[in-house]
mmCIF file of C-alpha atoms in Angstrom:
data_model
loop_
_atom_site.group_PDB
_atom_site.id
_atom_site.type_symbol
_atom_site.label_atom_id
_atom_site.label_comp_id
_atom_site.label_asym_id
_atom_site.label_seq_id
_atom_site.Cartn_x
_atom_site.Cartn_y
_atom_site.Cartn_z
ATOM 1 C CA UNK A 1 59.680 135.010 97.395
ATOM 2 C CA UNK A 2 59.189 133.522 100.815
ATOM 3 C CA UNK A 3 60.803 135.224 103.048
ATOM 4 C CA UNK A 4 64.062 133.151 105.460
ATOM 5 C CA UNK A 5 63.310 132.628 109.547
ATOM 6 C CA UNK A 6 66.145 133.727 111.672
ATOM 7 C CA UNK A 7 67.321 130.103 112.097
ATOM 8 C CA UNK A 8 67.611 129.551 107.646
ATOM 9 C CA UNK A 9 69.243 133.184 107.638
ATOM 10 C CA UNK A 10 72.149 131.616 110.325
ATOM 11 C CA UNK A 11 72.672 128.332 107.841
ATOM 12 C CA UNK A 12 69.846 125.845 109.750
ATOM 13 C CA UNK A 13 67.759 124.623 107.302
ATOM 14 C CA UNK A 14 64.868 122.531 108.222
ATOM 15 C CA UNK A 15 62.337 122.153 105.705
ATOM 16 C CA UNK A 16 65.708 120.488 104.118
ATOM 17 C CA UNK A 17 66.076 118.337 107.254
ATOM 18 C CA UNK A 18 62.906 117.168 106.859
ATOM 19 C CA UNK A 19 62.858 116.838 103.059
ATOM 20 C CA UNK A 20 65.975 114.422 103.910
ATOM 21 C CA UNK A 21 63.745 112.202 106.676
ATOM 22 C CA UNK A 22 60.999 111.966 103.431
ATOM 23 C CA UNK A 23 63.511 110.837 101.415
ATOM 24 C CA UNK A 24 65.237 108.249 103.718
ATOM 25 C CA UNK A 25 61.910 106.810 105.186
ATOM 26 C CA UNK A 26 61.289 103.937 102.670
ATOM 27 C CA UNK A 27 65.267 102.814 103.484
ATOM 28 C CA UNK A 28 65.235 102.385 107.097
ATOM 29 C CA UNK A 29 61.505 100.948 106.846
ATOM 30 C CA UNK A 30 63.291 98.087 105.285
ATOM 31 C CA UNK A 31 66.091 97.817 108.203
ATOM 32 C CA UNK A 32 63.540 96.465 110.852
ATOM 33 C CA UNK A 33 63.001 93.951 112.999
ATOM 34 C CA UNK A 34 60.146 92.274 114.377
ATOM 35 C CA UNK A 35 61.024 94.014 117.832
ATOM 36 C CA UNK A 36 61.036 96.871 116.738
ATOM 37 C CA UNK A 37 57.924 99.387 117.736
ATOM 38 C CA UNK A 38 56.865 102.555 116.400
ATOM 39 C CA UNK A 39 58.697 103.940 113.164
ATOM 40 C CA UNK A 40 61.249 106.904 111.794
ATOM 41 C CA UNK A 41 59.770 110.349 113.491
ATOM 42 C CA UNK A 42 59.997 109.552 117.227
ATOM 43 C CA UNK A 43 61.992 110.971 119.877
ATOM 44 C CA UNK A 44 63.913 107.252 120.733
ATOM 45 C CA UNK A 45 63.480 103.711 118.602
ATOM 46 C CA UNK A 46 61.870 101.561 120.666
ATOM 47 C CA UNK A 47 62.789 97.947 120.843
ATOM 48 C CA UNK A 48 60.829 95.590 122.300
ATOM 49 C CA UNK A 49 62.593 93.875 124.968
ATOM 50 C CA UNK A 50 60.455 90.658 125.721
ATOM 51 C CA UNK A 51 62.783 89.308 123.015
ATOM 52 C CA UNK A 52 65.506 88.924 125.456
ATOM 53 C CA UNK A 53 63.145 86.522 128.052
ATOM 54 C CA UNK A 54 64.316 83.151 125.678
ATOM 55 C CA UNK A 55 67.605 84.086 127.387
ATOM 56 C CA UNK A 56 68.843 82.403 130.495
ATOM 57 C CA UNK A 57 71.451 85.175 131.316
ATOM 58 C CA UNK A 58 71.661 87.570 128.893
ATOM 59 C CA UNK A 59 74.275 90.230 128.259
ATOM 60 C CA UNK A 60 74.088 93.464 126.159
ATOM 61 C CA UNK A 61 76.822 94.606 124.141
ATOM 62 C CA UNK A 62 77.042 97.752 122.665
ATOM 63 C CA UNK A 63 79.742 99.413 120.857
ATOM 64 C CA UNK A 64 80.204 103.074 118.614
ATOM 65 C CA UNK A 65 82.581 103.881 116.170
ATOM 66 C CA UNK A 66 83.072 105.888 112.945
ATOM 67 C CA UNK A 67 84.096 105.853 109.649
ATOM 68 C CA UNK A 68 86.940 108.383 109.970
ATOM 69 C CA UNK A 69 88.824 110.153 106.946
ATOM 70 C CA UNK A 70 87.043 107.445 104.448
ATOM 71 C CA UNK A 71 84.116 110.045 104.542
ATOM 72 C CA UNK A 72 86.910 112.790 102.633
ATOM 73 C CA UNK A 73 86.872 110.408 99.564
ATOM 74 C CA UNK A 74 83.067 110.173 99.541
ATOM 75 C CA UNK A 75 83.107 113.703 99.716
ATOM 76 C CA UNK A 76 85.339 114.236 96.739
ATOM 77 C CA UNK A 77 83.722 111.605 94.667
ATOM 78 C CA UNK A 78 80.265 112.633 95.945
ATOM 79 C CA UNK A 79 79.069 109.406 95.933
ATOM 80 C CA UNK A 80 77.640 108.740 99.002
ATOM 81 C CA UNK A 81 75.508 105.575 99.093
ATOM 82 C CA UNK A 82 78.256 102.940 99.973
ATOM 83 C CA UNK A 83 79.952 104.820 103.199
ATOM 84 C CA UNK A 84 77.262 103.318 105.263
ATOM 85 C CA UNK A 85 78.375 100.158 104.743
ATOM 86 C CA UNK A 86 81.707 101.275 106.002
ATOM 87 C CA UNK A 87 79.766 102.541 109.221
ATOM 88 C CA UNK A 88 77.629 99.604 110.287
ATOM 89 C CA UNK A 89 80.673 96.795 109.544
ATOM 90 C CA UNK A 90 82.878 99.295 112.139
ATOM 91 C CA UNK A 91 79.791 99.326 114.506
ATOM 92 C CA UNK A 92 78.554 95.647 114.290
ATOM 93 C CA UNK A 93 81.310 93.095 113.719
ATOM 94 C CA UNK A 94 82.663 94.669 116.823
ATOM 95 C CA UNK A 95 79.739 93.571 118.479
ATOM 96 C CA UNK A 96 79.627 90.344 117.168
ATOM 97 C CA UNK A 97 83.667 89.252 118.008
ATOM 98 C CA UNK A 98 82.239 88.198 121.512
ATOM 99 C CA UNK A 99 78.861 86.120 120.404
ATOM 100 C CA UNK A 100 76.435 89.057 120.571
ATOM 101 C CA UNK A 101 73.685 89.409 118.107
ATOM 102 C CA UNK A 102 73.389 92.952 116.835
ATOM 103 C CA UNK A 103 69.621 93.742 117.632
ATOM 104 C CA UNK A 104 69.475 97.622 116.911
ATOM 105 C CA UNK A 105 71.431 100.680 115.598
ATOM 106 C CA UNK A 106 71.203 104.297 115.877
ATOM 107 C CA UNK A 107 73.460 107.107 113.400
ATOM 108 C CA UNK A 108 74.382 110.513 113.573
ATOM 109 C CA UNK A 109 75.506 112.785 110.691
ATOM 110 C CA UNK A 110 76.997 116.201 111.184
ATOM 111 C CA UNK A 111 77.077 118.335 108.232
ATOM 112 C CA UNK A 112 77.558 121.887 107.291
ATOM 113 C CA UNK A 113 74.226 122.102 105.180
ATOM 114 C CA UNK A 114 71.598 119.523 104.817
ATOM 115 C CA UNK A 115 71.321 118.397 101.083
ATOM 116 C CA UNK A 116 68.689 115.998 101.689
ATOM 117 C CA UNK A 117 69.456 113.737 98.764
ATOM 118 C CA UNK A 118 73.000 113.423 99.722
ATOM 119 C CA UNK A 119 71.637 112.596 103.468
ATOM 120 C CA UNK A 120 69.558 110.252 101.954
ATOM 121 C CA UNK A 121 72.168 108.683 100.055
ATOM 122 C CA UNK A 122 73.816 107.827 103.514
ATOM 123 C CA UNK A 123 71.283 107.181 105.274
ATOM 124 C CA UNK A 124 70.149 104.083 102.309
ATOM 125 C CA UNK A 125 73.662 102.720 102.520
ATOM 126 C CA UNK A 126 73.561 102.789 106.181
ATOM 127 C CA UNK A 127 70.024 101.033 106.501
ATOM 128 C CA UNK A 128 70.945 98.591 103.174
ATOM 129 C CA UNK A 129 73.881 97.252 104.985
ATOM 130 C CA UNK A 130 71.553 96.556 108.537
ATOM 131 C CA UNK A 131 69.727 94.182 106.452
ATOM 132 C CA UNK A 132 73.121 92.496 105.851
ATOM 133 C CA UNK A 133 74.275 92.451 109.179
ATOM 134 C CA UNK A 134 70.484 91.245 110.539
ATOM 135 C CA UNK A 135 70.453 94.559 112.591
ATOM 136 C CA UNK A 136 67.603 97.227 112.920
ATOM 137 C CA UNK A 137 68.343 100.722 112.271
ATOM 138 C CA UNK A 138 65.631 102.374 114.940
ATOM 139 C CA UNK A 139 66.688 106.010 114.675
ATOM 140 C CA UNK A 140 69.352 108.745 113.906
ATOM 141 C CA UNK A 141 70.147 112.519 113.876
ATOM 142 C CA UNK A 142 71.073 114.684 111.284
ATOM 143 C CA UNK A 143 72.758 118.127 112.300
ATOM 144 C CA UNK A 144 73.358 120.713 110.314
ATOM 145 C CA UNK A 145 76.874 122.772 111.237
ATOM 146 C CA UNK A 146 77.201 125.808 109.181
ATOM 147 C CA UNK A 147 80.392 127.447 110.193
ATOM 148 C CA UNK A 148 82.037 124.413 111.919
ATOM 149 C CA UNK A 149 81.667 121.951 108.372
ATOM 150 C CA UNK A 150 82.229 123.439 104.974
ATOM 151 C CA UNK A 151 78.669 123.008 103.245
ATOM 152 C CA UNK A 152 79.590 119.781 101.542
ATOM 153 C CA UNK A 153 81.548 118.408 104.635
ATOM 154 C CA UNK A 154 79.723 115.614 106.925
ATOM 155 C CA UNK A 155 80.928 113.395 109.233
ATOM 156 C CA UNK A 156 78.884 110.043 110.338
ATOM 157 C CA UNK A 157 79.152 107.885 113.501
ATOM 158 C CA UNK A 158 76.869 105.139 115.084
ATOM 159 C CA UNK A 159 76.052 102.900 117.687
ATOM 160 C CA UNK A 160 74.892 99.513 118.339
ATOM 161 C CA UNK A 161 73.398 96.979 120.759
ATOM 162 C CA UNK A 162 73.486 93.448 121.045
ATOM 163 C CA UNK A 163 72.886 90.595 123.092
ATOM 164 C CA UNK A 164 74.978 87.090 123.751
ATOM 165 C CA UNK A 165 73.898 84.246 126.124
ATOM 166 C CA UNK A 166 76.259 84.801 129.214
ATOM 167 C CA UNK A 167 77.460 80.777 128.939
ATOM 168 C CA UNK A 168 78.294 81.645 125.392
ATOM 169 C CA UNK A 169 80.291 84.571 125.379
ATOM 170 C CA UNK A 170 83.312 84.295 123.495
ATOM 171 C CA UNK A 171 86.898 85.777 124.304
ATOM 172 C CA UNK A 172 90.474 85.344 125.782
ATOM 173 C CA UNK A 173 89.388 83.021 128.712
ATOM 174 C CA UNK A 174 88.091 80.543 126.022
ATOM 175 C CA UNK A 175 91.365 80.436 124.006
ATOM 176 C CA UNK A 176 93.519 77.230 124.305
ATOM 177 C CA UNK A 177 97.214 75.978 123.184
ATOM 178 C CA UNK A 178 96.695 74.659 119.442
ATOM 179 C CA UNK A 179 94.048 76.321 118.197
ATOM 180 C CA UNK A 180 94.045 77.638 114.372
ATOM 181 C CA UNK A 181 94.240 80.925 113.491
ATOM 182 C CA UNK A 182 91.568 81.184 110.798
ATOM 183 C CA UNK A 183 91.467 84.491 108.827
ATOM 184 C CA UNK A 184 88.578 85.869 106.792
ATOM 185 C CA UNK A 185 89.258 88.048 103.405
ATOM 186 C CA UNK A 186 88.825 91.808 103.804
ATOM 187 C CA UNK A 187 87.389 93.256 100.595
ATOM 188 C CA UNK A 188 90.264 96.219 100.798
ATOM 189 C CA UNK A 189 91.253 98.853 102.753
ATOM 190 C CA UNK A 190 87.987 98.586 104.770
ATOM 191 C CA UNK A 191 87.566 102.072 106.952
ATOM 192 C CA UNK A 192 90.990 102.195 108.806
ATOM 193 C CA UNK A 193 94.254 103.749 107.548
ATOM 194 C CA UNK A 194 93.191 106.161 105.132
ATOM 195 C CA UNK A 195 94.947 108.523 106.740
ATOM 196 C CA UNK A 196 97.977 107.121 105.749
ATOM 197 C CA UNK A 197 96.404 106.103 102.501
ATOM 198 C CA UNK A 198 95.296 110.142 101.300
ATOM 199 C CA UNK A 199 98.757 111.034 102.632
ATOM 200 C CA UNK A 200 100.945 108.456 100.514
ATOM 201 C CA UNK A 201 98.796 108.426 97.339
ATOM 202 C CA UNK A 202 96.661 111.872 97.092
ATOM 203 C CA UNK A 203 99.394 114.128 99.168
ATOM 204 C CA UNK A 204 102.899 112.918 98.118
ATOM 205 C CA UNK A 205 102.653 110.981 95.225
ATOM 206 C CA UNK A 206 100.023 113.532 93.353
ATOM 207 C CA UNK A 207 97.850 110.900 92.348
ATOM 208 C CA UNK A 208 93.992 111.839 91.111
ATOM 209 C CA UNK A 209 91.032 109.783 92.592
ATOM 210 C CA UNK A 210 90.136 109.188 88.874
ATOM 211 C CA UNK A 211 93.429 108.350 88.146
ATOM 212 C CA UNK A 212 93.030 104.471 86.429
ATOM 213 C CA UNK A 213 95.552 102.087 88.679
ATOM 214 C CA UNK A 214 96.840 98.759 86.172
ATOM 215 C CA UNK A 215 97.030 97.115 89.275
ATOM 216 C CA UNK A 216 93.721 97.518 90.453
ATOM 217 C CA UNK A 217 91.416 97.564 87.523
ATOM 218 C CA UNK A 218 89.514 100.178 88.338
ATOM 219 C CA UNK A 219 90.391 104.040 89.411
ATOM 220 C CA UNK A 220 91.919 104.746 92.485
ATOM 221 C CA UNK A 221 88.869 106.465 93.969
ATOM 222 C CA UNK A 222 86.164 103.302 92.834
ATOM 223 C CA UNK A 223 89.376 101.036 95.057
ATOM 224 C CA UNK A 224 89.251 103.585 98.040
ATOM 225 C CA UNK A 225 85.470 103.629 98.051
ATOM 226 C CA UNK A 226 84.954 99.704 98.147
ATOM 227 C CA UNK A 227 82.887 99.315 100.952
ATOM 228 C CA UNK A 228 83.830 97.331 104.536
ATOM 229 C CA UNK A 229 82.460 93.497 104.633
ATOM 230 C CA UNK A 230 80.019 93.167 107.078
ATOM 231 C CA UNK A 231 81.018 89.590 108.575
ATOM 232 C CA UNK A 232 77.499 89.547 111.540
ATOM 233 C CA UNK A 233 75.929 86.470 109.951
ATOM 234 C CA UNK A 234 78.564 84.603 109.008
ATOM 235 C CA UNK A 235 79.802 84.982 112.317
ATOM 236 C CA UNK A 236 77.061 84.349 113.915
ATOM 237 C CA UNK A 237 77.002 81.046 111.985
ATOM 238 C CA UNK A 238 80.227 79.987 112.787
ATOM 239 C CA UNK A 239 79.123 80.203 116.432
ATOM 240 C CA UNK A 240 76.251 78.585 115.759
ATOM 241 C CA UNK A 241 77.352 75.725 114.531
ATOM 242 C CA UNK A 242 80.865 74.699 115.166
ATOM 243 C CA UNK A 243 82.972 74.797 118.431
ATOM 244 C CA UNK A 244 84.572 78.998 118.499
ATOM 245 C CA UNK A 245 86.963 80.119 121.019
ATOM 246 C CA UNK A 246 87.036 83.786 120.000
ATOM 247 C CA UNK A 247 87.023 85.592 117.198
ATOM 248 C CA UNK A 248 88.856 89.413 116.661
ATOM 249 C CA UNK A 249 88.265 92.170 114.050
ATOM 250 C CA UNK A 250 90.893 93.621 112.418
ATOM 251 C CA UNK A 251 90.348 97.176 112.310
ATOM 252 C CA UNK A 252 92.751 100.275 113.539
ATOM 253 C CA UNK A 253 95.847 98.953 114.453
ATOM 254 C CA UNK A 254 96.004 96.187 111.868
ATOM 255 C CA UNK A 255 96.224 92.269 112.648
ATOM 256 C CA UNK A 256 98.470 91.420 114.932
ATOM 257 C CA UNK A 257 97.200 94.312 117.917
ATOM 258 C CA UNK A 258 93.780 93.105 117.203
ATOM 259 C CA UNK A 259 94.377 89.407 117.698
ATOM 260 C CA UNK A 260 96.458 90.117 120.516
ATOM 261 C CA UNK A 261 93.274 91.884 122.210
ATOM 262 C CA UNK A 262 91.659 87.902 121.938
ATOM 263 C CA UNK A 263 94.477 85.922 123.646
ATOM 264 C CA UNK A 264 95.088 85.345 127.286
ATOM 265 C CA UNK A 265 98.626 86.544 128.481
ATOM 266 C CA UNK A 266 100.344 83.105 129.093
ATOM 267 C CA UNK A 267 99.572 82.306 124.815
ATOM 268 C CA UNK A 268 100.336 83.773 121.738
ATOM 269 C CA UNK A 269 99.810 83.204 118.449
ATOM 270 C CA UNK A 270 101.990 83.097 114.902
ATOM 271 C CA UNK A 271 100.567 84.263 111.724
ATOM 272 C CA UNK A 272 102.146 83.071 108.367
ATOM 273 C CA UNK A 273 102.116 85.904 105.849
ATOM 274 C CA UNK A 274 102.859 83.031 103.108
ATOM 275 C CA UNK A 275 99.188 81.759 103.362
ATOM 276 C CA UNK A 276 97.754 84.557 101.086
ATOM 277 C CA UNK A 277 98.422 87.588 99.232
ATOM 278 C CA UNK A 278 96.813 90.757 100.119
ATOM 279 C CA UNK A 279 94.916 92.982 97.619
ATOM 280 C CA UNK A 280 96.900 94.939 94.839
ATOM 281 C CA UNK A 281 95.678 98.004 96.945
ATOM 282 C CA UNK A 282 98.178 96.774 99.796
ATOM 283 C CA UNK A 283 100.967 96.543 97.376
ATOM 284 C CA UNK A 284 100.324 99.823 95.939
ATOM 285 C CA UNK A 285 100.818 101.317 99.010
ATOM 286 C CA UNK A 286 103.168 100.212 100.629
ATOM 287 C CA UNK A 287 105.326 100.918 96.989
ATOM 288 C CA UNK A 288 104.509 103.910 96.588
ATOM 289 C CA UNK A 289 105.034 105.293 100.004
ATOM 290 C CA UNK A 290 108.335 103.023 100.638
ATOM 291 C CA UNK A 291 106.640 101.425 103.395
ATOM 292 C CA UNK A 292 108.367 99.325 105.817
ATOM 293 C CA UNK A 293 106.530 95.742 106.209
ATOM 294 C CA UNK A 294 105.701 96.991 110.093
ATOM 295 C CA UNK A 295 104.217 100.093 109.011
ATOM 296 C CA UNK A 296 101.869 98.659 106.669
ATOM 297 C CA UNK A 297 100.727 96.144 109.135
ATOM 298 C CA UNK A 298 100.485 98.808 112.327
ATOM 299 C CA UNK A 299 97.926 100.380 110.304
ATOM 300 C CA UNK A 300 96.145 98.515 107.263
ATOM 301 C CA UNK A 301 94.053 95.190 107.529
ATOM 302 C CA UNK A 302 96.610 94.186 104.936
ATOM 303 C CA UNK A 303 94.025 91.669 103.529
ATOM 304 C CA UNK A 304 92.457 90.275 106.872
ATOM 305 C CA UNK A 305 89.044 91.537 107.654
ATOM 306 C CA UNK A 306 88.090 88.773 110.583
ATOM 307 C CA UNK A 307 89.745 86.093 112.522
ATOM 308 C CA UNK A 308 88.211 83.221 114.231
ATOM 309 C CA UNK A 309 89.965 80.889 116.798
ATOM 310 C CA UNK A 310 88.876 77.501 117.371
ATOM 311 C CA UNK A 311 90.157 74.067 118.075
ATOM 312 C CA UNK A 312 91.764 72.093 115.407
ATOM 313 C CA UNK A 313 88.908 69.591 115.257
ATOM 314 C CA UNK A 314 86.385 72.214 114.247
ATOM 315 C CA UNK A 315 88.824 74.084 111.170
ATOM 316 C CA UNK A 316 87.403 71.916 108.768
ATOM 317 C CA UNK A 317 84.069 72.377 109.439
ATOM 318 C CA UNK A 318 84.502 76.285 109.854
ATOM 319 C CA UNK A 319 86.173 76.405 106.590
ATOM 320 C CA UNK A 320 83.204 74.603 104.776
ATOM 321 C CA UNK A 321 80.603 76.950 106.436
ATOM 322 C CA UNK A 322 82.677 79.981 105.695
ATOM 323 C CA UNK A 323 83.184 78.756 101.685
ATOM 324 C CA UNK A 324 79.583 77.946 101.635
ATOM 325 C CA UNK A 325 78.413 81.532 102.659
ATOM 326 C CA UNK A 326 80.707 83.152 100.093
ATOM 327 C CA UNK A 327 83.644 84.061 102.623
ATOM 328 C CA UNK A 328 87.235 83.261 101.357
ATOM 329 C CA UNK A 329 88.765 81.937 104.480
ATOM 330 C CA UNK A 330 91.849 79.903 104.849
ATOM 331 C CA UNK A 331 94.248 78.689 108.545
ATOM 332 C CA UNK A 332 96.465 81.695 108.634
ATOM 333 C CA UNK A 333 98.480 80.373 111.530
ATOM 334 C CA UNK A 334 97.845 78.805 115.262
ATOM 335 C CA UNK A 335 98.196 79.782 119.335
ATOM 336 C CA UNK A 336 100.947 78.692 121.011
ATOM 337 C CA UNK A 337 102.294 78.885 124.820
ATOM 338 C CA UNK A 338 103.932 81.917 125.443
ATOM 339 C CA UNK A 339 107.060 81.377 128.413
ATOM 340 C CA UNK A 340 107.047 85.177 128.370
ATOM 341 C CA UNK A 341 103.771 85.699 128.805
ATOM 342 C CA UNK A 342 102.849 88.846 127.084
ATOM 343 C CA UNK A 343 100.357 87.936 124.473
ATOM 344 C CA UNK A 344 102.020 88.766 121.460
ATOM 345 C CA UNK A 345 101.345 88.309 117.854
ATOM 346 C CA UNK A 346 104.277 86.872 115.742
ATOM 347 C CA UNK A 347 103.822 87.642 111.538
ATOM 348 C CA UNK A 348 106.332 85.160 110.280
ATOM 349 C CA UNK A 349 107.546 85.142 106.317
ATOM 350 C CA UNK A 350 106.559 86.968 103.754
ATOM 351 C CA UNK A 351 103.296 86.959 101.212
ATOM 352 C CA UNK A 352 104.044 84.771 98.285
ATOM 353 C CA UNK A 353 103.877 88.074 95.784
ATOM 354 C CA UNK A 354 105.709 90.715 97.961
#
């Protein structure tokens, strides 16, 4: 038997580290881009930058994020392949809210021991879902914790970079009186509030993750595992071709604080609950925790992935691109003057099944 090195007899293992970059290499061969130079092994992804001389005044955007407490329920379920869809729609369709093409992405995984099929397993869900957002995935890091992570604990974050044409940056100063409120469909929880979520339905109530939900068709864990939409293309589309003001995307904090980070502070905008019902998933939890309305909504997408503002003259058109590209989209509500000028987000009614 081969005898440890100092570093395997401490918890370090990196013939498994490098096991897991084998493993991964035909996945984030496939998230590329022309501009992209070089491939997985280097010290820094290369990008090649000549891309950006079509631009008159270009602007890079970059943004980082994580996929917080979701990664517990991965854990549990030890499936592993989907939370890196979860990771890039945090990372890029934050990027894209202001016009900015994602161009490339880097990831980082802590964990207390490298299983390199497991890091694999990420690291395919996280390159799968660049593809879908257009976006190259030009490098990562694995690190392997032992005594900070539990050997089947990891954590994953990531970062992004985009560019926008400086004339067609989108945003507050772009946002006028009248224009509609047009939401896009989340596909769940998303990656925000599960806090709140394991709390409510795994802490108090007692329930299993394989515990099979009526309302949801499915067990609870396959519902808290449904990966985040990535929204980049159609997005990009919509800016593309019809007239966009801004667009916001409704992450931690819920709806109305995310709009509210889109409009200027003399407008503000009203949402109608009554124009769609959220996912079962929403219900669930807010009665099974005896959640107040505000509660759920200070936290959860409750249903609203995306918004897009834009003129009146251009909903119809936005509507028909979004249908056409498979995105459930509907006028949720509209901006309005605000006399007390604090930007604020009014959720009037009530959703038609609540």
């Amino acid at each position: 038997m081969t005898e440890q090195n100092a570093y395997a007899r401490a918890g370090v293992d990196i013939e498994a580290a490098d096991t897991a970059i084998e493993l991964m290499r035909a996945s984030v061969a496939k998230a590329s881009r022309p501009e992209v130079i070089g491939g997985l092994g280097g010290f820094a992804g290369l990008f090649d930058a000549t891309a950006l001389t079509q631009y008159t005044r270009p602007l890079l955007a970059t943004s980082t994020d994580g996929v917080g407490t979701k990664v517990a329920i991965a854990q549990a379920m030890d499936k592993h392949d989907t939370i890196g869809f979860d990771l890039v729609g945090m990372v890029v369709d934050d990027l894209v809210v202001c016009g900015a093409e994602p161009l490339f992405m880097t990831d980082y995984i802590a964990t207390g021991r490298v299983v390199p099929e497991r890091i694999a397993a990420i690291v395919k869900g996280i390159a799968e879902a660049c593809v879908e957002a257009g976006c190259a995935l030009v490098g990562g890091e694995t690190a392997e914790h032992p005594g900070l992570l539990a050997p089947d604990e990891y954590d994953v974050a990531g970062a992004a970079t985009g560019v926008v044409e400086a004339d067609r940056l989108l945003g507050p100063g772009r946002v006028r009186p009248g224009d509609a409120v047009i939401a896009m469909a989340s596909s769940g929880l998303h990656s925000n509030g599960y806090s709140l979520v394991r709390q409510v339905l795994l802490a108090d109530a007692g329930w299993s993750l394989d515990r099979h939900v009526p309302e949801l068709g499915r067990s609870l864990g396959e519902e808290l595992l449904e990966p985040t939409t990535i929204y980049a293309k159609h997005c990009l589309a919509l800016a593309d071709q019809v007239e966009l003001h801004a667009m916001s995307h409704v992450t931690g904090g819920g709806l109305a604080a995310n709009l509210a980070r889109v409009l200027p502070a003399e407008l503000r905008a009203s949402v109608e609950r009554a124009t769609w019902n959220p996912q079962p998933i929403f219900d669930v939890v807010r009665q099974v925790g005896s959640l107040s309305q505000a509660d759920l909504e200070m936290t959860l997408n409750c249903g609203v992935g995306m918004i897009a503002l834009c003129p009146p003259d251009s909903v119809e058109a936005a509507l028909h691109l979004l249908d056409g590209l498979g995105v459930r989209a509907w006028v949720a509500g509209q901006v309005d003057v605000d006399p007390e000028q604090s930007a604020t987000v009014r959720m009037v009614g009530q959703h038609p099944d609540w």
